[in-house]
Amino acid sequence: MCEALKELFADNFKESELKGRNEGRTEGAASKIIELVIKKHQKGDPIPSMRSLAKSIHVSVITVQRAYEDLQRDGFIETTVGRGSFVSAQNKDFIKEEKQKQIEEHLLIVVDMAKSNGIDLEKLIDLLSIFYLREDS
């Protein structure tokens, strides 16, 4: 097993990010695995075993198992009995769509706030342009 991946998981998971209902924990684990591993590693790279990952991030093996099942179903990882789990061909379109959905949700909140505070569309577009074009992003 790749020690660098184990360290990456251990360093980047926070128990508080995965607390709550089991479904939320599973979704949190799956999205964090996508963020930390799937986008940063090549096809065929191994990912930690379910037990190892569960221990590293302080969640139950069942939570990690559900997350791995979700990732396998969505085509992010391939699991072979006796060999382990590996990064499969990255589904860039899926990742892009998911991020776009998150952006749209945030923009809806911003639009609602702007409307309720009397900020017109032109001002909102100006603000968005400033934030989008600033050099530190």
mmCIF file with all atom_site columns, C-alpha atoms in Angstrom:
data_model
loop_
_atom_site.group_PDB
_atom_site.id
_atom_site.type_symbol
_atom_site.label_atom_id
_atom_site.label_alt_id
_atom_site.label_comp_id
_atom_site.label_asym_id
_atom_site.label_entity_id
_atom_site.label_seq_id
_atom_site.pdbx_PDB_ins_code
_atom_site.Cartn_x
_atom_site.Cartn_y
_atom_site.Cartn_z
_atom_site.occupancy
_atom_site.B_iso_or_equiv
_atom_site.pdbx_formal_charge
_atom_site.auth_seq_id
_atom_site.auth_comp_id
_atom_site.auth_asym_id
_atom_site.auth_atom_id
_atom_site.pdbx_PDB_model_num
ATOM 1   C CA . MET A 1 1   ? 0.000   0.000  0.000   1.00 0.00 ? 1   MET A CA 1
ATOM 2   C CA . CYS A 1 2   ? 1.216   3.470  -0.833  1.00 0.00 ? 2   CYS A CA 1
ATOM 3   C CA . GLU A 1 3   ? 2.401   5.144  2.391   1.00 0.00 ? 3   GLU A CA 1
ATOM 4   C CA . ALA A 1 4   ? 2.070   8.600  0.829   1.00 0.00 ? 4   ALA A CA 1
ATOM 5   C CA . LEU A 1 5   ? -1.653  8.020  0.272   1.00 0.00 ? 5   LEU A CA 1
ATOM 6   C CA . LYS A 1 6   ? -2.106  6.821  3.840   1.00 0.00 ? 6   LYS A CA 1
ATOM 7   C CA . GLU A 1 7   ? -0.424  9.986  5.093   1.00 0.00 ? 7   GLU A CA 1
ATOM 8   C CA . LEU A 1 8   ? -2.511  12.106 2.736   1.00 0.00 ? 8   LEU A CA 1
ATOM 9   C CA . PHE A 1 9   ? -5.694  10.593 4.130   1.00 0.00 ? 9   PHE A CA 1
ATOM 10  C CA . ALA A 1 10  ? -4.588  10.842 7.737   1.00 0.00 ? 10  ALA A CA 1
ATOM 11  C CA . ASP A 1 11  ? -3.451  14.469 7.406   1.00 0.00 ? 11  ASP A CA 1
ATOM 12  C CA . ASN A 1 12  ? -6.453  15.756 5.496   1.00 0.00 ? 12  ASN A CA 1
ATOM 13  C CA . PHE A 1 13  ? -9.422  14.084 7.164   1.00 0.00 ? 13  PHE A CA 1
ATOM 14  C CA . LYS A 1 14  ? -10.868 15.710 10.230  1.00 0.00 ? 14  LYS A CA 1
ATOM 15  C CA . GLU A 1 15  ? -13.236 13.755 12.424  1.00 0.00 ? 15  GLU A CA 1
ATOM 16  C CA . SER A 1 16  ? -15.494 16.812 12.690  1.00 0.00 ? 16  SER A CA 1
ATOM 17  C CA . GLU A 1 17  ? -15.994 16.818 8.902   1.00 0.00 ? 17  GLU A CA 1
ATOM 18  C CA . LEU A 1 18  ? -17.497 13.343 9.068   1.00 0.00 ? 18  LEU A CA 1
ATOM 19  C CA . LYS A 1 19  ? -19.752 13.655 12.123  1.00 0.00 ? 19  LYS A CA 1
ATOM 20  C CA . GLY A 1 20  ? -23.487 13.545 11.927  1.00 0.00 ? 20  GLY A CA 1
ATOM 21  C CA . ARG A 1 21  ? -25.850 11.037 10.388  1.00 0.00 ? 21  ARG A CA 1
ATOM 22  C CA . ASN A 1 22  ? -24.326 8.013  8.693   1.00 0.00 ? 22  ASN A CA 1
ATOM 23  C CA . GLU A 1 23  ? -25.413 9.180  5.237   1.00 0.00 ? 23  GLU A CA 1
ATOM 24  C CA . GLY A 1 24  ? -23.631 12.491 5.750   1.00 0.00 ? 24  GLY A CA 1
ATOM 25  C CA . ARG A 1 25  ? -20.536 10.749 6.975   1.00 0.00 ? 25  ARG A CA 1
ATOM 26  C CA . THR A 1 26  ? -20.509 8.466  3.954   1.00 0.00 ? 26  THR A CA 1
ATOM 27  C CA . GLU A 1 27  ? -21.002 11.369 1.556   1.00 0.00 ? 27  GLU A CA 1
ATOM 28  C CA . GLY A 1 28  ? -18.320 13.329 3.392   1.00 0.00 ? 28  GLY A CA 1
ATOM 29  C CA . ALA A 1 29  ? -15.880 10.446 3.194   1.00 0.00 ? 29  ALA A CA 1
ATOM 30  C CA . ALA A 1 30  ? -16.615 9.842  -0.488  1.00 0.00 ? 30  ALA A CA 1
ATOM 31  C CA . SER A 1 31  ? -16.279 13.505 -1.445  1.00 0.00 ? 31  SER A CA 1
ATOM 32  C CA . LYS A 1 32  ? -13.068 13.856 0.560   1.00 0.00 ? 32  LYS A CA 1
ATOM 33  C CA . ILE A 1 33  ? -11.626 10.746 -1.108  1.00 0.00 ? 33  ILE A CA 1
ATOM 34  C CA . ILE A 1 34  ? -12.482 12.215 -4.516  1.00 0.00 ? 34  ILE A CA 1
ATOM 35  C CA . GLU A 1 35  ? -10.948 15.549 -3.580  1.00 0.00 ? 35  GLU A CA 1
ATOM 36  C CA . LEU A 1 36  ? -7.739  14.161 -2.121  1.00 0.00 ? 36  LEU A CA 1
ATOM 37  C CA . VAL A 1 37  ? -6.999  11.116 -4.220  1.00 0.00 ? 37  VAL A CA 1
ATOM 38  C CA . ILE A 1 38  ? -9.035  10.665 -7.346  1.00 0.00 ? 38  ILE A CA 1
ATOM 39  C CA . LYS A 1 39  ? -8.191  14.069 -8.809  1.00 0.00 ? 39  LYS A CA 1
ATOM 40  C CA . LYS A 1 40  ? -4.505  13.947 -7.798  1.00 0.00 ? 40  LYS A CA 1
ATOM 41  C CA . HIS A 1 41  ? -3.449  10.422 -8.728  1.00 0.00 ? 41  HIS A CA 1
ATOM 42  C CA . GLN A 1 42  ? -3.122  8.387  -11.868 1.00 0.00 ? 42  GLN A CA 1
ATOM 43  C CA . LYS A 1 43  ? -5.209  5.493  -13.046 1.00 0.00 ? 43  LYS A CA 1
ATOM 44  C CA . GLY A 1 44  ? -4.118  2.325  -11.315 1.00 0.00 ? 44  GLY A CA 1
ATOM 45  C CA . ASP A 1 45  ? -2.719  3.971  -8.185  1.00 0.00 ? 45  ASP A CA 1
ATOM 46  C CA . PRO A 1 46  ? -3.712  2.033  -5.042  1.00 0.00 ? 46  PRO A CA 1
ATOM 47  C CA . ILE A 1 47  ? -5.839  3.596  -2.330  1.00 0.00 ? 47  ILE A CA 1
ATOM 48  C CA . PRO A 1 48  ? -5.792  2.474  1.309   1.00 0.00 ? 48  PRO A CA 1
ATOM 49  C CA . SER A 1 49  ? -7.748  -0.559 2.417   1.00 0.00 ? 49  SER A CA 1
ATOM 50  C CA . MET A 1 50  ? -11.114 0.117  4.032   1.00 0.00 ? 50  MET A CA 1
ATOM 51  C CA . ARG A 1 51  ? -9.852  -0.897 7.477   1.00 0.00 ? 51  ARG A CA 1
ATOM 52  C CA . SER A 1 52  ? -6.704  1.184  7.181   1.00 0.00 ? 52  SER A CA 1
ATOM 53  C CA . LEU A 1 53  ? -8.606  4.245  6.013   1.00 0.00 ? 53  LEU A CA 1
ATOM 54  C CA . ALA A 1 54  ? -11.301 3.849  8.676   1.00 0.00 ? 54  ALA A CA 1
ATOM 55  C CA . LYS A 1 55  ? -8.622  3.728  11.352  1.00 0.00 ? 55  LYS A CA 1
ATOM 56  C CA . SER A 1 56  ? -6.771  6.730  9.893   1.00 0.00 ? 56  SER A CA 1
ATOM 57  C CA . ILE A 1 57  ? -9.836  8.977  9.735   1.00 0.00 ? 57  ILE A CA 1
ATOM 58  C CA . HIS A 1 58  ? -11.544 7.636  12.877  1.00 0.00 ? 58  HIS A CA 1
ATOM 59  C CA . VAL A 1 59  ? -14.781 6.418  11.319  1.00 0.00 ? 59  VAL A CA 1
ATOM 60  C CA . SER A 1 60  ? -16.330 2.974  11.119  1.00 0.00 ? 60  SER A CA 1
ATOM 61  C CA . VAL A 1 61  ? -15.320 0.496  8.451   1.00 0.00 ? 61  VAL A CA 1
ATOM 62  C CA . ILE A 1 62  ? -18.963 0.450  7.344   1.00 0.00 ? 62  ILE A CA 1
ATOM 63  C CA . THR A 1 63  ? -18.823 4.196  6.617   1.00 0.00 ? 63  THR A CA 1
ATOM 64  C CA . VAL A 1 64  ? -15.721 3.752  4.471   1.00 0.00 ? 64  VAL A CA 1
ATOM 65  C CA . GLN A 1 65  ? -17.201 0.658  2.818   1.00 0.00 ? 65  GLN A CA 1
ATOM 66  C CA . ARG A 1 66  ? -20.294 2.638  1.786   1.00 0.00 ? 66  ARG A CA 1
ATOM 67  C CA . ALA A 1 67  ? -18.105 5.460  0.487   1.00 0.00 ? 67  ALA A CA 1
ATOM 68  C CA . TYR A 1 68  ? -16.003 3.002  -1.528  1.00 0.00 ? 68  TYR A CA 1
ATOM 69  C CA . GLU A 1 69  ? -19.164 1.387  -2.914  1.00 0.00 ? 69  GLU A CA 1
ATOM 70  C CA . ASP A 1 70  ? -20.426 4.812  -4.013  1.00 0.00 ? 70  ASP A CA 1
ATOM 71  C CA . LEU A 1 71  ? -17.083 5.630  -5.621  1.00 0.00 ? 71  LEU A CA 1
ATOM 72  C CA . GLN A 1 72  ? -16.995 2.263  -7.394  1.00 0.00 ? 72  GLN A CA 1
ATOM 73  C CA . ARG A 1 73  ? -20.578 2.684  -8.630  1.00 0.00 ? 73  ARG A CA 1
ATOM 74  C CA . ASP A 1 74  ? -19.691 6.136  -10.011 1.00 0.00 ? 74  ASP A CA 1
ATOM 75  C CA . GLY A 1 75  ? -16.584 4.780  -11.742 1.00 0.00 ? 75  GLY A CA 1
ATOM 76  C CA . PHE A 1 76  ? -13.924 6.519  -9.626  1.00 0.00 ? 76  PHE A CA 1
ATOM 77  C CA . ILE A 1 77  ? -12.331 3.402  -8.178  1.00 0.00 ? 77  ILE A CA 1
ATOM 78  C CA . GLU A 1 78  ? -12.016 -0.253 -9.093  1.00 0.00 ? 78  GLU A CA 1
ATOM 79  C CA . THR A 1 79  ? -11.959 -2.875 -6.361  1.00 0.00 ? 79  THR A CA 1
ATOM 80  C CA . THR A 1 80  ? -10.649 -6.395 -6.803  1.00 0.00 ? 80  THR A CA 1
ATOM 81  C CA . VAL A 1 81  ? -11.017 -9.000 -4.069  1.00 0.00 ? 81  VAL A CA 1
ATOM 82  C CA . GLY A 1 82  ? -7.596  -9.886 -2.732  1.00 0.00 ? 82  GLY A CA 1
ATOM 83  C CA . ARG A 1 83  ? -5.857  -6.986 -4.488  1.00 0.00 ? 83  ARG A CA 1
ATOM 84  C CA . GLY A 1 84  ? -7.564  -3.911 -3.053  1.00 0.00 ? 84  GLY A CA 1
ATOM 85  C CA . SER A 1 85  ? -8.933  -0.690 -4.498  1.00 0.00 ? 85  SER A CA 1
ATOM 86  C CA . PHE A 1 86  ? -7.348  1.406  -7.204  1.00 0.00 ? 86  PHE A CA 1
ATOM 87  C CA . VAL A 1 87  ? -8.040  4.701  -8.921  1.00 0.00 ? 87  VAL A CA 1
ATOM 88  C CA . SER A 1 88  ? -9.897  4.083  -12.164 1.00 0.00 ? 88  SER A CA 1
ATOM 89  C CA . ALA A 1 89  ? -9.989  6.346  -15.171 1.00 0.00 ? 89  ALA A CA 1
ATOM 90  C CA . GLN A 1 90  ? -10.901 9.766  -13.882 1.00 0.00 ? 90  GLN A CA 1
ATOM 91  C CA . ASN A 1 91  ? -14.344 10.974 -14.732 1.00 0.00 ? 91  ASN A CA 1
ATOM 92  C CA . LYS A 1 92  ? -13.503 14.655 -15.254 1.00 0.00 ? 92  LYS A CA 1
ATOM 93  C CA . ASP A 1 93  ? -16.962 15.526 -16.594 1.00 0.00 ? 93  ASP A CA 1
ATOM 94  C CA . PHE A 1 94  ? -18.633 14.145 -13.467 1.00 0.00 ? 94  PHE A CA 1
ATOM 95  C CA . ILE A 1 95  ? -16.309 16.109 -11.185 1.00 0.00 ? 95  ILE A CA 1
ATOM 96  C CA . LYS A 1 96  ? -16.883 19.276 -13.208 1.00 0.00 ? 96  LYS A CA 1
ATOM 97  C CA . GLU A 1 97  ? -20.680 18.832 -13.061 1.00 0.00 ? 97  GLU A CA 1
ATOM 98  C CA . GLU A 1 98  ? -20.597 18.295 -9.305  1.00 0.00 ? 98  GLU A CA 1
ATOM 99  C CA . LYS A 1 99  ? -18.510 21.425 -8.760  1.00 0.00 ? 99  LYS A CA 1
ATOM 100 C CA . GLN A 1 100 ? -20.810 23.423 -11.037 1.00 0.00 ? 100 GLN A CA 1
ATOM 101 C CA . LYS A 1 101 ? -23.820 22.301 -8.966  1.00 0.00 ? 101 LYS A CA 1
ATOM 102 C CA . GLN A 1 102 ? -22.094 23.526 -5.820  1.00 0.00 ? 102 GLN A CA 1
ATOM 103 C CA . ILE A 1 103 ? -21.322 26.886 -7.453  1.00 0.00 ? 103 ILE A CA 1
ATOM 104 C CA . GLU A 1 104 ? -24.925 27.244 -8.605  1.00 0.00 ? 104 GLU A CA 1
ATOM 105 C CA . GLU A 1 105 ? -26.180 26.566 -5.069  1.00 0.00 ? 105 GLU A CA 1
ATOM 106 C CA . HIS A 1 106 ? -23.871 29.244 -3.673  1.00 0.00 ? 106 HIS A CA 1
ATOM 107 C CA . LEU A 1 107 ? -24.871 31.714 -6.381  1.00 0.00 ? 107 LEU A CA 1
ATOM 108 C CA . LEU A 1 108 ? -28.564 31.186 -5.581  1.00 0.00 ? 108 LEU A CA 1
ATOM 109 C CA . ILE A 1 109 ? -27.838 32.146 -1.988  1.00 0.00 ? 109 ILE A CA 1
ATOM 110 C CA . VAL A 1 110 ? -25.909 35.235 -3.127  1.00 0.00 ? 110 VAL A CA 1
ATOM 111 C CA . VAL A 1 111 ? -28.716 36.292 -5.498  1.00 0.00 ? 111 VAL A CA 1
ATOM 112 C CA . ASP A 1 112 ? -31.315 35.911 -2.750  1.00 0.00 ? 112 ASP A CA 1
ATOM 113 C CA . MET A 1 113 ? -29.179 37.979 -0.378  1.00 0.00 ? 113 MET A CA 1
ATOM 114 C CA . ALA A 1 114 ? -28.605 40.650 -3.020  1.00 0.00 ? 114 ALA A CA 1
ATOM 115 C CA . LYS A 1 115 ? -32.325 40.912 -3.819  1.00 0.00 ? 115 LYS A CA 1
ATOM 116 C CA . SER A 1 116 ? -33.326 41.099 -0.176  1.00 0.00 ? 116 SER A CA 1
ATOM 117 C CA . ASN A 1 117 ? -30.775 43.876 0.407   1.00 0.00 ? 117 ASN A CA 1
ATOM 118 C CA . GLY A 1 118 ? -31.619 45.965 -2.653  1.00 0.00 ? 118 GLY A CA 1
ATOM 119 C CA . ILE A 1 119 ? -28.454 45.227 -4.624  1.00 0.00 ? 119 ILE A CA 1
ATOM 120 C CA . ASP A 1 120 ? -29.245 45.372 -8.324  1.00 0.00 ? 120 ASP A CA 1
ATOM 121 C CA . LEU A 1 121 ? -28.048 42.942 -10.986 1.00 0.00 ? 121 LEU A CA 1
ATOM 122 C CA . GLU A 1 122 ? -25.448 45.330 -12.441 1.00 0.00 ? 122 GLU A CA 1
ATOM 123 C CA . LYS A 1 123 ? -23.789 45.795 -9.040  1.00 0.00 ? 123 LYS A CA 1
ATOM 124 C CA . LEU A 1 124 ? -23.846 42.038 -8.433  1.00 0.00 ? 124 LEU A CA 1
ATOM 125 C CA . ILE A 1 125 ? -22.223 41.384 -11.834 1.00 0.00 ? 125 ILE A CA 1
ATOM 126 C CA . ASP A 1 126 ? -19.579 44.046 -11.071 1.00 0.00 ? 126 ASP A CA 1
ATOM 127 C CA . LEU A 1 127 ? -18.792 42.390 -7.750  1.00 0.00 ? 127 LEU A CA 1
ATOM 128 C CA . LEU A 1 128 ? -18.593 38.952 -9.335  1.00 0.00 ? 128 LEU A CA 1
ATOM 129 C CA . SER A 1 129 ? -16.263 40.285 -12.033 1.00 0.00 ? 129 SER A CA 1
ATOM 130 C CA . ILE A 1 130 ? -13.978 41.854 -9.436  1.00 0.00 ? 130 ILE A CA 1
ATOM 131 C CA . PHE A 1 131 ? -13.746 38.635 -7.438  1.00 0.00 ? 131 PHE A CA 1
ATOM 132 C CA . TYR A 1 132 ? -13.328 36.444 -10.504 1.00 0.00 ? 132 TYR A CA 1
ATOM 133 C CA . LEU A 1 133 ? -10.583 38.580 -12.048 1.00 0.00 ? 133 LEU A CA 1
ATOM 134 C CA . ARG A 1 134 ? -8.526  39.339 -8.960  1.00 0.00 ? 134 ARG A CA 1
ATOM 135 C CA . GLU A 1 135 ? -5.000  38.016 -9.195  1.00 0.00 ? 135 GLU A CA 1
ATOM 136 C CA . ASP A 1 136 ? -4.785  36.117 -5.901  1.00 0.00 ? 136 ASP A CA 1
ATOM 137 C CA . SER A 1 137 ? -7.406  33.515 -6.878  1.00 0.00 ? 137 SER A CA 1
#
